[in-house]
Short mmCIF file of C-alpha atoms in Angstrom, two decimals:
data_model
loop_
_atom_site.label_atom_id
_atom_site.label_comp_id
_atom_site.label_asym_id
_atom_site.label_seq_id
_atom_site.Cartn_x
_atom_site.Cartn_y
_atom_site.Cartn_z
CA MET A 1318 -10.95 2.63 15.03
CA GLU A 1319 -10.69 0.10 16.98
CA GLY A 1320 -11.54 -3.82 16.44
CA GLN A 1321 -11.52 -6.83 18.09
CA GLU A 1322 -8.51 -8.99 16.69
CA GLY A 1323 -9.40 -10.86 13.09
CA SER A 1324 -11.15 -8.28 12.19
CA GLN A 1325 -11.10 -5.21 9.86
CA GLN A 1326 -11.92 -2.02 11.59
CA PRO A 1327 -14.90 -1.22 9.80
CA GLN A 1328 -13.73 2.43 9.19
CA LEU A 1329 -11.15 1.26 6.97
CA ILE A 1330 -14.04 -1.03 5.24
CA LEU A 1331 -15.94 2.16 4.96
CA ALA A 1332 -13.36 3.96 3.08
CA ASN A 1333 -13.09 0.84 0.58
CA LYS A 1334 -16.43 1.10 -0.20
CA LEU A 1335 -16.31 4.82 -0.59
CA PHE A 1336 -13.68 4.75 -3.30
CA LEU A 1337 -15.68 1.73 -4.81
CA LEU A 1338 -19.01 4.91 -5.04
CA THR A 1339 -16.35 7.10 -6.61
CA HIS A 1340 -14.57 4.66 -8.96
CA PRO A 1341 -15.70 4.86 -12.89
CA ASP A 1342 -14.90 0.85 -13.56
CA VAL A 1343 -17.54 -0.33 -10.41
CA ALA A 1344 -20.98 -0.91 -11.90
CA ASP A 1345 -24.32 1.72 -11.84
CA ILE A 1346 -26.23 -1.04 -9.59
CA GLU A 1347 -23.67 -1.88 -7.85
CA LYS A 1348 -22.88 1.33 -6.60
CA VAL A 1349 -26.39 2.13 -5.98
CA ARG A 1350 -26.16 -1.30 -3.11
CA LEU A 1351 -22.98 0.78 -2.12
CA ARG A 1352 -24.51 4.38 -1.28
CA GLN A 1353 -26.73 2.15 0.69
CA GLU A 1354 -24.20 0.63 2.89
CA VAL A 1355 -22.16 3.68 3.60
CA LEU A 1356 -24.85 5.74 3.92
CA ASP A 1357 -26.18 3.05 6.82
CA SER A 1358 -22.52 3.41 8.43
CA VAL A 1359 -22.07 6.96 8.61
CA ILE A 1360 -25.91 6.88 10.50
CA ALA A 1361 -24.72 4.39 12.40
CA ASP A 1362 -21.66 5.70 14.17
CA ASP A 1363 -22.77 9.55 13.50
CA MET A 1364 -19.94 10.74 11.62
CA SER A 1365 -21.60 14.36 11.29
CA PRO A 1366 -18.87 15.59 10.04
CA LEU A 1367 -18.04 12.69 6.66
CA TYR A 1368 -22.15 13.09 6.20
CA GLU A 1369 -21.38 16.96 5.57
CA THR A 1370 -18.40 16.23 3.48
CA LEU A 1371 -19.70 13.21 1.02
CA ALA A 1372 -22.89 15.50 0.60
CA SER A 1373 -20.94 18.26 -0.36
CA ASN A 1374 -19.76 16.32 -2.08
CA SER A 1375 -22.45 14.79 -4.43
CA VAL A 1376 -21.83 11.24 -3.07
CA LEU A 1377 -24.52 11.15 -0.45
CA ASP A 1378 -28.53 12.88 -0.77
CA LEU A 1379 -28.30 15.37 2.42
CA ASP A 1380 -30.80 14.83 5.06
CA GLN A 1381 -30.97 18.22 7.64
CA THR A 1382 -33.36 16.00 9.54
CA VAL A 1383 -30.53 13.17 9.81
CA LEU A 1384 -27.83 15.59 10.35
CA ALA A 1385 -29.69 17.36 13.35
CA SER A 1386 -30.49 14.25 15.27
CA MET A 1387 -27.13 13.18 15.10
CA ARG A 1388 -25.33 16.22 15.92
CA ALA A 1389 -27.29 16.02 19.02
CA LYS A 1390 -26.55 12.29 19.56
CA ILE A 1391 -23.30 13.57 19.47
CA ASP A 1392 -23.34 16.41 21.85
CA GLU A 1393 -25.19 13.98 23.98
CA GLN A 1394 -21.89 11.22 24.14
CA LEU A 1395 -19.76 14.11 24.55
CA LYS A 1396 -21.44 15.44 27.48
CA THR A 1397 -21.07 11.98 29.02
CA LEU A 1398 -17.39 11.36 28.16
CA ASP A 1399 -16.31 14.53 29.47
CA GLU A 1400 -17.81 14.06 32.77
CA LYS A 1401 -15.96 10.59 32.84
CA ILE A 1402 -13.14 12.46 32.11
CA ALA A 1403 -14.08 15.02 35.06
CA ASP A 1404 -14.91 12.42 37.47
CA ALA A 1405 -11.57 10.23 37.21
CA GLU A 1406 -9.59 13.85 37.45
CA GLU A 1407 -11.10 14.18 40.64
CA ASN A 1408 -11.94 10.57 42.05
CA LEU A 1409 -9.42 8.37 40.44
CA GLY A 1410 -5.89 7.40 39.25
CA GLU A 1411 -3.91 8.31 36.50
CA SER A 1412 -4.43 5.55 34.84
CA GLU A 1413 -8.19 5.91 35.09
CA VAL A 1414 -8.24 9.37 33.46
CA ARG A 1415 -6.18 8.08 30.58
CA GLU A 1416 -8.80 5.84 29.70
CA ALA A 1417 -11.49 8.62 30.26
CA HIS A 1418 -9.36 10.12 27.70
CA LEU A 1419 -8.51 7.01 25.12
CA ALA A 1420 -12.89 6.97 25.21
CA LYS A 1421 -12.99 10.48 24.03
CA SER A 1422 -10.37 10.27 21.51
CA LEU A 1423 -11.85 6.94 19.78
CA PHE A 1424 -14.94 8.34 19.92
CA TYR A 1425 -13.82 10.98 17.87
CA ILE A 1426 -12.84 8.53 15.10
CA ARG A 1427 -15.41 6.37 15.62
CA ILE A 1428 -17.56 9.48 14.07
CA ALA A 1429 -14.62 10.75 11.53
CA ASP A 1430 -13.53 14.05 13.00
CA LYS A 1431 -10.39 13.50 12.77
CA GLU A 1432 -8.73 17.01 13.28
CA LYS A 1433 -10.74 16.42 16.60
CA ALA A 1434 -9.56 13.05 16.74
CA LEU A 1435 -5.81 13.82 16.45
CA GLU A 1436 -6.61 16.76 19.04
CA GLN A 1437 -7.84 14.55 21.60
CA LEU A 1438 -4.71 11.74 20.47
CA LYS A 1439 -2.58 14.22 21.73
CA VAL A 1440 -4.04 14.40 24.83
CA THR A 1441 -4.99 11.09 25.88
CA GLU A 1442 -1.02 10.25 24.81
CA SER A 1443 -0.14 13.14 27.42
CA LYS A 1444 -1.76 11.33 30.12
CA THR A 1445 0.44 8.08 29.34
CA VAL A 1446 3.50 6.59 30.32
CA ALA A 1447 3.79 2.90 29.08
CA VAL A 1448 5.72 2.97 25.87
CA GLY A 1449 3.33 -0.10 24.59
CA GLN A 1450 0.59 2.38 25.37
CA LYS A 1451 1.82 5.53 23.38
CA MET A 1452 2.68 3.35 20.16
CA ASP A 1453 -1.16 1.81 20.55
CA LEU A 1454 -2.13 5.48 19.93
CA VAL A 1455 0.14 5.95 16.94
CA PHE A 1456 -1.71 2.77 15.73
CA TYR A 1457 -4.63 4.91 15.70
CA THR A 1458 -3.41 7.12 14.24
CA LEU A 1459 -1.95 5.58 10.98
CA GLN A 1460 -5.37 3.82 10.84
CA LEU A 1461 -6.81 7.58 10.71
CA GLY A 1462 -4.26 8.12 8.47
CA PHE A 1463 -5.41 5.64 5.79
CA PHE A 1464 -8.49 5.81 5.89
CA TYR A 1465 -8.22 9.64 4.50
CA MET A 1466 -5.23 8.82 2.42
CA ASP A 1467 -3.31 11.37 4.48
CA PHE A 1468 0.82 10.41 3.98
CA ASP A 1469 2.12 13.20 5.47
CA LEU A 1470 0.65 11.64 8.93
CA ILE A 1471 1.20 8.15 7.82
CA SER A 1472 4.99 8.82 7.24
CA LYS A 1473 5.02 10.94 10.20
CA SER A 1474 3.43 8.50 13.41
CA ILE A 1475 5.75 5.52 11.44
CA GLU A 1476 9.09 8.04 12.53
CA LYS A 1477 7.34 8.21 15.41
CA ALA A 1478 6.55 5.34 16.47
CA LYS A 1479 10.54 4.15 15.48
CA LYS A 1480 11.67 6.44 17.87
CA LEU A 1481 9.20 5.07 20.50
CA PHE A 1482 10.34 1.61 19.75
CA GLU A 1483 14.04 3.33 20.63
CA GLU A 1484 12.71 3.17 24.51
CA GLY A 1485 11.41 -0.18 24.37
CA GLY A 1486 8.50 -1.73 22.85
CA ASP A 1487 7.33 -5.45 22.70
CA TRP A 1488 7.95 -7.69 19.11
CA GLU A 1489 4.90 -7.86 18.51
CA ARG A 1490 3.87 -4.10 18.31
CA LYS A 1491 6.94 -4.21 16.07
CA ASN A 1492 6.15 -6.76 13.21
CA ARG A 1493 2.79 -5.41 13.69
CA LEU A 1494 4.75 -1.74 12.40
CA LYS A 1495 6.47 -3.23 9.21
CA VAL A 1496 2.94 -4.22 7.57
CA TYR A 1497 2.10 -0.80 8.48
CA GLU A 1498 5.31 0.69 7.29
CA GLY A 1499 4.86 -2.05 4.55
CA LEU A 1500 1.62 -0.57 2.92
CA TYR A 1501 2.68 3.22 3.41
CA PHE A 1502 5.87 2.01 0.67
CA MET A 1503 2.88 0.48 -1.22
CA SER A 1504 0.77 3.23 -1.22
CA THR A 1505 3.36 5.65 -2.37
CA ARG A 1506 4.86 2.94 -5.35
CA ASN A 1507 8.00 1.82 -3.00
CA PHE A 1508 7.44 -1.63 -4.03
CA LYS A 1509 10.80 -3.07 -3.10
CA GLN A 1510 10.83 -1.57 0.68
CA ALA A 1511 7.45 -2.78 0.35
CA THR A 1512 8.28 -6.18 -0.21
CA ASP A 1513 10.76 -6.52 2.37
CA LEU A 1514 9.06 -5.97 4.71
CA PHE A 1515 6.15 -7.95 3.67
CA LEU A 1516 8.24 -10.80 3.65
CA ASP A 1517 9.70 -10.32 7.67
CA SER A 1518 6.13 -10.30 8.67
CA ILE A 1519 4.43 -13.02 6.67
CA SER A 1520 4.93 -15.69 9.32
CA THR A 1521 3.86 -13.18 12.22
CA PHE A 1522 0.97 -10.98 10.91
CA THR A 1523 -0.95 -9.52 13.55
CA THR A 1524 -2.17 -6.62 11.79
CA TYR A 1525 -6.22 -7.90 10.27
CA GLU A 1526 -7.20 -4.31 11.84
CA ILE A 1527 -5.83 -3.00 8.47
CA PHE A 1528 -7.10 -5.92 5.99
CA PRO A 1529 -7.17 -9.41 6.42
CA TYR A 1530 -4.57 -12.40 5.79
CA ASP A 1531 -5.60 -13.26 2.35
CA THR A 1532 -4.98 -10.01 1.11
CA PHE A 1533 -2.02 -8.94 2.77
CA ILE A 1534 -0.77 -12.16 0.61
CA PHE A 1535 -2.21 -11.15 -2.45
CA TYR A 1536 0.15 -7.47 -1.26
CA THR A 1537 3.58 -9.93 -0.83
CA VAL A 1538 3.02 -11.84 -4.12
CA LEU A 1539 2.05 -8.74 -6.19
CA THR A 1540 5.12 -6.61 -5.21
CA SER A 1541 7.75 -9.68 -4.82
CA ILE A 1542 7.14 -10.80 -8.23
CA ILE A 1543 8.30 -6.72 -9.90
CA SER A 1544 11.07 -6.03 -6.70
CA LEU A 1545 12.95 -9.81 -6.03
CA ASP A 1546 14.96 -11.72 -8.78
CA ARG A 1547 14.08 -15.37 -9.30
CA VAL A 1548 16.41 -16.82 -6.88
CA SER A 1549 14.77 -15.10 -4.24
CA LEU A 1550 11.15 -15.08 -5.50
CA LYS A 1551 11.07 -19.02 -4.87
CA GLN A 1552 13.02 -19.42 -1.69
CA LYS A 1553 10.68 -16.60 -0.38
CA VAL A 1554 7.39 -16.63 -1.89
CA VAL A 1555 6.68 -19.63 -4.25
CA ASP A 1556 8.03 -22.22 -2.02
CA ALA A 1557 6.78 -20.11 0.82
CA PRO A 1558 4.95 -22.15 3.34
CA GLU A 1559 2.13 -19.23 4.14
CA ILE A 1560 1.52 -18.69 1.31
CA LEU A 1561 1.00 -21.91 0.27
CA THR A 1562 -1.87 -22.84 1.70
CA VAL A 1563 -3.68 -19.58 1.00
CA ILE A 1564 -3.23 -18.57 -2.07
CA GLY A 1565 -5.05 -21.11 -3.54
CA LYS A 1566 -8.59 -18.94 -2.52
CA ILE A 1567 -7.55 -16.16 -4.00
CA PRO A 1568 -8.75 -15.45 -8.02
CA HIS A 1569 -5.80 -16.49 -10.48
CA LEU A 1570 -3.30 -15.31 -7.86
CA SER A 1571 -1.69 -18.51 -7.67
CA GLU A 1572 -1.40 -18.83 -11.27
CA PHE A 1573 0.86 -15.42 -11.97
CA LEU A 1574 3.37 -16.74 -9.89
CA ASN A 1575 3.83 -20.16 -10.45
CA SER A 1576 3.58 -19.20 -14.24
CA LEU A 1577 6.16 -16.81 -14.41
CA TYR A 1578 8.40 -19.24 -12.28
CA ASP A 1579 7.80 -21.92 -14.82
CA CYS A 1580 7.89 -19.69 -17.76
CA GLN A 1581 4.37 -20.32 -18.82
CA TYR A 1582 4.34 -17.15 -20.67
CA LYS A 1583 0.89 -18.14 -22.07
CA SER A 1584 -0.79 -18.42 -18.92
CA PHE A 1585 0.91 -16.43 -17.25
CA PHE A 1586 -0.59 -13.41 -19.07
CA SER A 1587 -4.12 -15.29 -19.40
CA ALA A 1588 -3.93 -14.88 -14.64
CA PHE A 1589 -2.29 -11.36 -15.50
CA ALA A 1590 -5.09 -10.58 -17.32
CA GLY A 1591 -7.75 -12.26 -14.64
CA LEU A 1592 -5.89 -9.91 -11.87
CA THR A 1593 -5.63 -6.00 -13.49
CA GLU A 1594 -9.89 -5.65 -12.39
CA GLN A 1595 -8.46 -6.75 -9.20
CA ILE A 1596 -5.64 -4.36 -8.82
CA LYS A 1597 -7.46 -1.83 -10.80
CA LEU A 1598 -10.58 -1.98 -8.46
CA ASP A 1599 -7.75 -2.24 -5.16
CA ARG A 1600 -8.18 1.66 -3.18
CA TYR A 1601 -4.00 1.26 -2.52
CA LEU A 1602 -2.73 -0.38 -6.09
CA HIS A 1603 -5.43 1.79 -8.01
CA PRO A 1604 -3.48 5.43 -8.18
CA HIS A 1605 -0.06 3.01 -9.75
CA PHE A 1606 -1.94 0.51 -11.64
CA ARG A 1607 -0.32 1.55 -15.23
CA TYR A 1608 3.04 1.95 -13.22
CA TYR A 1609 2.27 -1.89 -11.98
CA MET A 1610 1.35 -3.25 -15.39
CA ARG A 1611 4.23 -1.90 -16.68
CA GLU A 1612 6.76 -3.32 -14.30
CA VAL A 1613 5.29 -6.75 -14.32
CA ARG A 1614 5.43 -6.86 -18.50
CA THR A 1615 9.70 -5.70 -17.67
CA VAL A 1616 9.82 -8.61 -15.23
CA VAL A 1617 8.16 -11.09 -17.39
CA TYR A 1618 9.49 -9.80 -21.04
CA SER A 1619 12.98 -9.91 -19.41
CA GLN A 1620 12.73 -13.11 -18.17
CA PHE A 1621 11.66 -14.45 -21.56
CA LEU A 1622 14.88 -12.89 -23.05
CA GLU A 1623 17.21 -13.55 -21.16
CA SER A 1624 17.50 -17.21 -22.46
CA TYR A 1625 17.95 -16.22 -26.05
CA LYS A 1626 20.52 -14.07 -28.06
CA SER A 1627 18.11 -13.76 -31.21
CA VAL A 1628 14.46 -15.34 -31.17
CA THR A 1629 11.93 -14.86 -34.19
CA ILE A 1630 9.98 -11.96 -32.79
CA GLU A 1631 7.04 -15.03 -34.14
CA ALA A 1632 8.48 -17.44 -31.02
CA MET A 1633 8.21 -14.70 -29.01
CA ALA A 1634 4.71 -13.93 -29.83
CA LYS A 1635 3.52 -17.75 -29.80
CA ALA A 1636 5.08 -17.82 -26.39
CA PHE A 1637 2.92 -15.17 -25.06
CA GLY A 1638 -0.48 -15.78 -26.94
CA VAL A 1639 -0.41 -12.77 -28.66
CA THR A 1640 -0.26 -11.22 -32.45
CA VAL A 1641 3.20 -10.35 -33.70
CA GLU A 1642 1.93 -7.15 -34.11
CA PHE A 1643 0.85 -7.17 -30.52
CA ILE A 1644 4.53 -8.09 -29.12
CA ASP A 1645 6.15 -6.28 -31.80
CA LEU A 1646 4.62 -3.01 -30.66
CA GLU A 1647 4.96 -4.19 -26.80
CA LEU A 1648 8.73 -4.11 -27.09
CA SER A 1649 9.36 -0.64 -29.43
CA ARG A 1650 8.16 0.49 -26.49
CA PHE A 1651 9.52 -0.57 -23.72
CA ILE A 1652 12.90 -0.52 -25.94
CA ALA A 1653 12.77 2.83 -26.59
CA ALA A 1654 12.01 3.72 -22.91
CA GLY A 1655 15.23 1.62 -21.97
CA LYS A 1656 13.53 -1.21 -20.60
CA LEU A 1657 14.53 -4.06 -22.25
CA HIS A 1658 18.24 -4.34 -23.70
CA CYS A 1659 17.51 -6.12 -27.22
CA LYS A 1660 16.40 -4.12 -30.86
CA ILE A 1661 14.73 -5.20 -33.50
CA ASP A 1662 15.72 -6.55 -36.46
CA LYS A 1663 12.25 -5.83 -38.60
CA VAL A 1664 13.27 -7.40 -42.29
CA ALA A 1665 15.03 -10.39 -40.58
CA GLY A 1666 11.39 -10.34 -37.82
CA VAL A 1667 14.29 -11.18 -35.13
CA LEU A 1668 14.60 -10.13 -31.63
CA GLU A 1669 18.94 -9.46 -30.52
CA THR A 1670 19.29 -9.39 -27.28
CA ASN A 1671 22.23 -6.96 -25.98
CA ARG A 1672 22.26 -7.15 -22.42
CA PRO A 1673 24.64 -4.65 -20.44
CA ASP A 1674 28.34 -5.97 -19.14
CA ALA A 1675 28.48 -5.32 -15.52
CA LYS A 1676 31.75 -4.55 -15.83
CA ASN A 1677 32.45 -2.63 -18.53
CA ALA A 1678 29.34 -0.57 -16.47
CA LEU A 1679 30.66 0.06 -13.56
CA TYR A 1680 33.96 0.90 -15.56
CA GLN A 1681 31.96 3.78 -17.00
CA ALA A 1682 30.69 4.53 -13.62
CA THR A 1683 33.86 4.56 -12.48
CA ILE A 1684 35.16 7.21 -14.72
CA LYS A 1685 32.61 9.27 -14.86
CA GLN A 1686 32.81 9.77 -10.52
CA GLY A 1687 35.95 10.20 -11.30
CA ASP A 1688 36.23 12.58 -13.55
CA PHE A 1689 33.90 14.87 -11.40
CA LEU A 1690 35.81 14.01 -8.34
CA LEU A 1691 38.64 15.90 -10.34
CA ASN A 1692 36.26 19.09 -11.34
CA ARG A 1693 35.03 19.08 -7.74
CA ILE A 1694 39.07 19.10 -6.66
CA GLN A 1695 39.80 21.72 -9.57
CA LYS A 1696 36.52 24.25 -8.75
CA LEU A 1697 38.08 23.85 -4.87
CA SER A 1698 42.07 25.00 -5.71
CA ARG A 1699 40.84 27.35 -7.13
CA VAL A 1700 38.78 29.09 -4.34
CA ILE A 1701 41.57 28.06 -1.90
CA ASP A 1702 44.51 30.37 -3.98
CA LEU A 1703 41.62 33.39 -4.24
#
């Protein structure tokens, strides 16, 4: 999965196409084009293990001639790589031996043979001394993890990278790791930590191998909206020069962010509707689509109600450009789930806010924890008496 700076890894582009190919909301005519592009990529890189998997899942049609041709090419290239390793071990230095083993690792990654790629990366690591080069091997493993969406592998690799950084490592690689970890947190629904890591990486972003900078800004804005308070959102996102230079290129995103901050709720809902398709068709965000939709609506409804002690349902519906029935149903669900602190007076058609008192909440929590501590002490005293 080695690529030039500024370009996304071909395997991760392929992974996105495979995701769209199995997505129910993608049009059939679009899937015809995607299927051909996937097949071309698989054949071009001799991905026989992936080809067999896709054929067994009825994503691609199995052609034994194509499969045999790919296997023959793989055997031939493996023979050449093994000869280079043997030659390096006999006639060259440790650096050349490492490079020969790395070439074999990258070959297994290219043909999408996950198990053999991980094994060969371990062999390459045993030949590696420099911390920076060991970190590069971890990045290859992380890219494999994101290709297969193997979160266990990703989590272990991130922990391994952090331990390596205790031995040293340069800032460029440390900043790259932040983006990988941020993507991992976002993919596992930890939007708060993803936001912190993404915002830390805005001015130092060089992780083009996993996604373009536009996509990075897209993720940063989406996660920030449901994670930051209004003041932090203004300082770190709305006014951030790095975001301002890119946000206009992404459909609906600028209106989505600015209309929320400017309290233009009708425009916000319009932009939100435009963004839903992008979120739904995103490989990393798709599993959290419904959750994200709820969280965004919680943020915007809470912001609107923050300004009122009481407000008519009709006024709120008008502000959002929706019907009274829709807003009534929406708020009922959010209030029942404990997401909004207000109550609906259906007869008067009024919403009354009942914001929780922070001091009172702290007092109640202290009492509760105190009771728990006393109970534990009493149980402990009985054990000691025995």
